[in-house]
């Protein structure tokens, strides 16, 4: 992912209602367990580097599928060949599906590859251990929830650039392939919204509103954060991020990116377990789950 710029802007729409969640929302939303999520981060870090096309990412893929199998959630692999500046690389998206009523789909996504570094061992506890672990725990919670739509947990390969710098098409290989395949099959029509999670585990968590993201979807998430008492973490500052949500936005899908890119461990050897916080994972988990009912209502009302 790449940070374009940050501007301190307080948006009027950020001050969406501080209403108390309804009893229906409270009773039907299971709890996100950050202790479980952090344990997944630990196991992913133990694998070591997990760049696209490596033995490490294959082990990670096996771990994701094993966790979904334990939960009783079906997974499918979406293999493809990423055409990178250093040659073709075999990549695989993993799609875990929780069936719901109707034909619409809501996706929660994150990449599970780590950036390739030759000069040091990069274990990517936050980038992308946190998003991978988060989706695994989110799957456990959402499986036991009465969802209004089919939900996909989308584990994307090839988000990281193969070259040192993020340039042109040397990035977001998995999300671009997913969108292209969905356009070709016609399944993109049933995709109502996508929430992307990336780098959400760092200890000094500060998540800004991404100007590329769909406003109503950002509003739903930030409103949930305010209700949950996490308005200081979900800042009203405006930033612009290039990430795996961009191919979906370009295809006309509502999408929002929840990311904290401004931290000193990004793409350094210090992106390790000592710099990841279960509390940060809990905050994001609580906010996302609190936002789901509003997201579902918006999607259903737009039909």
PDB file of N, CA and C in Angstrom, residues 200-242:
ATOM      1  N   UNK A 200      -3.418  -3.217  11.075  1.00  0.00           N
ATOM      2  CA  UNK A 200      -4.324  -2.768  12.129  1.00  0.00           C
ATOM      3  C   UNK A 200      -3.879  -3.209  13.517  1.00  0.00           C
ATOM      4  N   UNK A 201      -2.641  -3.729  13.623  1.00  0.00           N
ATOM      5  CA  UNK A 201      -2.210  -4.274  14.896  1.00  0.00           C
ATOM      6  C   UNK A 201      -1.144  -3.492  15.629  1.00  0.00           C
ATOM      7  N   UNK A 202      -0.669  -2.390  15.066  1.00  0.00           N
ATOM      8  CA  UNK A 202       0.426  -1.688  15.719  1.00  0.00           C
ATOM      9  C   UNK A 202      -0.025  -1.054  17.034  1.00  0.00           C
ATOM     10  N   UNK A 203       0.918  -0.897  17.948  1.00  0.00           N
ATOM     11  CA  UNK A 203       0.600  -0.467  19.310  1.00  0.00           C
ATOM     12  C   UNK A 203       0.041   0.947  19.382  1.00  0.00           C
ATOM     13  N   UNK A 204       0.546   1.848  18.583  1.00  0.00           N
ATOM     14  CA  UNK A 204       0.066   3.235  18.582  1.00  0.00           C
ATOM     15  C   UNK A 204      -0.913   3.417  17.430  1.00  0.00           C
ATOM     16  N   UNK A 205      -2.066   2.764  17.542  1.00  0.00           N
ATOM     17  CA  UNK A 205      -3.001   2.704  16.427  1.00  0.00           C
ATOM     18  C   UNK A 205      -3.672   4.054  16.182  1.00  0.00           C
ATOM     19  N   UNK A 206      -3.620   4.505  14.930  1.00  0.00           N
ATOM     20  CA  UNK A 206      -4.289   5.739  14.519  1.00  0.00           C
ATOM     21  C   UNK A 206      -4.759   5.555  13.081  1.00  0.00           C
ATOM     22  N   UNK A 207      -6.069   5.471  12.916  1.00  0.00           N
ATOM     23  CA  UNK A 207      -6.658   5.178  11.609  1.00  0.00           C
ATOM     24  C   UNK A 207      -7.364   6.412  11.091  1.00  0.00           C
ATOM     25  N   UNK A 208      -6.947   6.880   9.939  1.00  0.00           N
ATOM     26  CA  UNK A 208      -7.515   8.087   9.343  1.00  0.00           C
ATOM     27  C   UNK A 208      -8.516   7.722   8.252  1.00  0.00           C
ATOM     28  N   UNK A 209      -9.346   8.677   7.910  1.00  0.00           N
ATOM     29  CA  UNK A 209     -10.361   8.474   6.871  1.00  0.00           C
ATOM     30  C   UNK A 209      -9.708   8.576   5.498  1.00  0.00           C
ATOM     31  N   UNK A 210      -9.807   7.517   4.726  1.00  0.00           N
ATOM     32  CA  UNK A 210      -9.206   7.477   3.401  1.00  0.00           C
ATOM     33  C   UNK A 210     -10.110   8.164   2.384  1.00  0.00           C
ATOM     34  N   UNK A 211      -9.555   9.141   1.677  1.00  0.00           N
ATOM     35  CA  UNK A 211     -10.359   9.916   0.726  1.00  0.00           C
ATOM     36  C   UNK A 211     -10.738   9.111  -0.516  1.00  0.00           C
ATOM     37  N   UNK A 212     -10.027   8.027  -0.796  1.00  0.00           N
ATOM     38  CA  UNK A 212     -10.397   7.183  -1.928  1.00  0.00           C
ATOM     39  C   UNK A 212     -11.622   6.329  -1.634  1.00  0.00           C
ATOM     40  N   UNK A 213     -11.864   6.040  -0.350  1.00  0.00           N
ATOM     41  CA  UNK A 213     -12.921   5.116   0.041  1.00  0.00           C
ATOM     42  C   UNK A 213     -14.309   5.707  -0.171  1.00  0.00           C
ATOM     43  N   UNK A 214     -15.310   4.833  -0.258  1.00  0.00           N
ATOM     44  CA  UNK A 214     -16.698   5.246  -0.473  1.00  0.00           C
ATOM     45  C   UNK A 214     -17.235   5.947   0.772  1.00  0.00           C
ATOM     46  N   UNK A 215     -17.712   7.192   0.650  1.00  0.00           N
ATOM     47  CA  UNK A 215     -18.090   7.979   1.831  1.00  0.00           C
ATOM     48  C   UNK A 215     -19.103   7.322   2.758  1.00  0.00           C
ATOM     49  N   UNK A 216     -20.181   6.734   2.199  1.00  0.00           N
ATOM     50  CA  UNK A 216     -21.208   6.182   3.094  1.00  0.00           C
ATOM     51  C   UNK A 216     -20.671   5.009   3.900  1.00  0.00           C
ATOM     52  N   UNK A 217     -19.757   4.245   3.311  1.00  0.00           N
ATOM     53  CA  UNK A 217     -19.196   3.092   4.006  1.00  0.00           C
ATOM     54  C   UNK A 217     -18.230   3.547   5.103  1.00  0.00           C
ATOM     55  N   UNK A 218     -17.431   4.548   4.797  1.00  0.00           N
ATOM     56  CA  UNK A 218     -16.550   5.134   5.816  1.00  0.00           C
ATOM     57  C   UNK A 218     -17.378   5.720   6.953  1.00  0.00           C
ATOM     58  N   UNK A 219     -18.448   6.419   6.616  1.00  0.00           N
ATOM     59  CA  UNK A 219     -19.311   7.011   7.647  1.00  0.00           C
ATOM     60  C   UNK A 219     -19.874   5.947   8.584  1.00  0.00           C
ATOM     61  N   UNK A 220     -20.300   4.817   8.022  1.00  0.00           N
ATOM     62  CA  UNK A 220     -20.867   3.748   8.845  1.00  0.00           C
ATOM     63  C   UNK A 220     -19.839   3.218   9.835  1.00  0.00           C
ATOM     64  N   UNK A 221     -18.604   3.056   9.381  1.00  0.00           N
ATOM     65  CA  UNK A 221     -17.549   2.534  10.248  1.00  0.00           C
ATOM     66  C   UNK A 221     -17.137   3.556  11.285  1.00  0.00           C
ATOM     67  N   UNK A 222     -16.959   4.794  10.884  1.00  0.00           N
ATOM     68  CA  UNK A 222     -16.531   5.839  11.817  1.00  0.00           C
ATOM     69  C   UNK A 222     -17.636   6.164  12.828  1.00  0.00           C
ATOM     70  N   UNK A 223     -18.887   6.058  12.417  1.00  0.00           N
ATOM     71  CA  UNK A 223     -19.993   6.255  13.351  1.00  0.00           C
ATOM     72  C   UNK A 223     -19.987   5.165  14.410  1.00  0.00           C
ATOM     73  N   UNK A 224     -19.731   3.925  13.984  1.00  0.00           N
ATOM     74  CA  UNK A 224     -19.651   2.808  14.930  1.00  0.00           C
ATOM     75  C   UNK A 224     -18.493   3.017  15.896  1.00  0.00           C
ATOM     76  N   UNK A 225     -17.385   3.540  15.397  1.00  0.00           N
ATOM     77  CA  UNK A 225     -16.231   3.811  16.261  1.00  0.00           C
ATOM     78  C   UNK A 225     -16.573   4.855  17.315  1.00  0.00           C
ATOM     79  N   UNK A 226     -17.298   5.890  16.899  1.00  0.00           N
ATOM     80  CA  UNK A 226     -17.689   6.931  17.852  1.00  0.00           C
ATOM     81  C   UNK A 226     -18.613   6.372  18.922  1.00  0.00           C
ATOM     82  N   UNK A 227     -19.575   5.550  18.527  1.00  0.00           N
ATOM     83  CA  UNK A 227     -20.493   4.947  19.493  1.00  0.00           C
ATOM     84  C   UNK A 227     -19.760   4.042  20.473  1.00  0.00           C
ATOM     85  N   UNK A 228     -18.720   3.370  19.987  1.00  0.00           N
ATOM     86  CA  UNK A 228     -17.979   2.424  20.824  1.00  0.00           C
ATOM     87  C   UNK A 228     -16.919   3.103  21.680  1.00  0.00           C
ATOM     88  N   UNK A 229     -16.789   4.423  21.547  1.00  0.00           N
ATOM     89  CA  UNK A 229     -15.808   5.151  22.340  1.00  0.00           C
ATOM     90  C   UNK A 229     -14.405   5.123  21.767  1.00  0.00           C
ATOM     91  N   UNK A 230     -14.294   4.840  20.460  1.00  0.00           N
ATOM     92  CA  UNK A 230     -12.979   4.764  19.833  1.00  0.00           C
ATOM     93  C   UNK A 230     -12.784   5.859  18.793  1.00  0.00           C
ATOM     94  N   UNK A 231     -13.427   6.998  19.028  1.00  0.00           N
ATOM     95  CA  UNK A 231     -13.300   8.105  18.090  1.00  0.00           C
ATOM     96  C   UNK A 231     -11.894   8.651  18.010  1.00  0.00           C
ATOM     97  N   UNK A 232     -11.117   8.517  19.084  1.00  0.00           N
ATOM     98  CA  UNK A 232      -9.744   9.023  19.056  1.00  0.00           C
ATOM     99  C   UNK A 232      -8.843   8.125  18.202  1.00  0.00           C
ATOM    100  N   UNK A 233      -9.168   6.852  18.117  1.00  0.00           N
ATOM    101  CA  UNK A 233      -8.386   5.940  17.280  1.00  0.00           C
ATOM    102  C   UNK A 233      -8.789   6.073  15.820  1.00  0.00           C
ATOM    103  N   UNK A 234     -10.088   6.176  15.557  1.00  0.00           N
ATOM    104  CA  UNK A 234     -10.591   6.388  14.200  1.00  0.00           C
ATOM    105  C   UNK A 234     -10.712   7.891  13.987  1.00  0.00           C
ATOM    106  N   UNK A 235      -9.608   8.474  13.555  1.00  0.00           N
ATOM    107  CA  UNK A 235      -9.479   9.923  13.451  1.00  0.00           C
ATOM    108  C   UNK A 235     -10.287  10.479  12.290  1.00  0.00           C
ATOM    109  N   UNK A 236     -10.671  11.745  12.414  1.00  0.00           N
ATOM    110  CA  UNK A 236     -11.354  12.440  11.325  1.00  0.00           C
ATOM    111  C   UNK A 236     -10.383  13.148  10.386  1.00  0.00           C
ATOM    112  N   UNK A 237      -9.080  12.931  10.599  1.00  0.00           N
ATOM    113  CA  UNK A 237      -8.116  13.438   9.627  1.00  0.00           C
ATOM    114  C   UNK A 237      -8.283  12.681   8.314  1.00  0.00           C
ATOM    115  N   UNK A 238      -8.042  13.394   7.234  1.00  0.00           N
ATOM    116  CA  UNK A 238      -8.211  12.811   5.907  1.00  0.00           C
ATOM    117  C   UNK A 238      -6.858  12.422   5.340  1.00  0.00           C
ATOM    118  N   UNK A 239      -6.801  11.217   4.777  1.00  0.00           N
ATOM    119  CA  UNK A 239      -5.580  10.739   4.126  1.00  0.00           C
ATOM    120  C   UNK A 239      -5.969  10.061   2.826  1.00  0.00           C
ATOM    121  N   UNK A 240      -4.999   9.805   1.973  1.00  0.00           N
ATOM    122  CA  UNK A 240      -5.272   9.137   0.703  1.00  0.00           C
ATOM    123  C   UNK A 240      -4.341   7.947   0.565  1.00  0.00           C
ATOM    124  N   UNK A 241      -4.929   6.773   0.428  1.00  0.00           N
ATOM    125  CA  UNK A 241      -4.173   5.517   0.410  1.00  0.00           C
ATOM    126  C   UNK A 241      -4.438   4.742  -0.868  1.00  0.00           C
ATOM    127  N   UNK A 242      -3.375   4.227  -1.451  1.00  0.00           N
ATOM    128  CA  UNK A 242      -3.493   3.242  -2.525  1.00  0.00           C
ATOM    129  C   UNK A 242      -3.320   1.870  -1.892  1.00  0.00           C
TER     130      UNK A 242
END
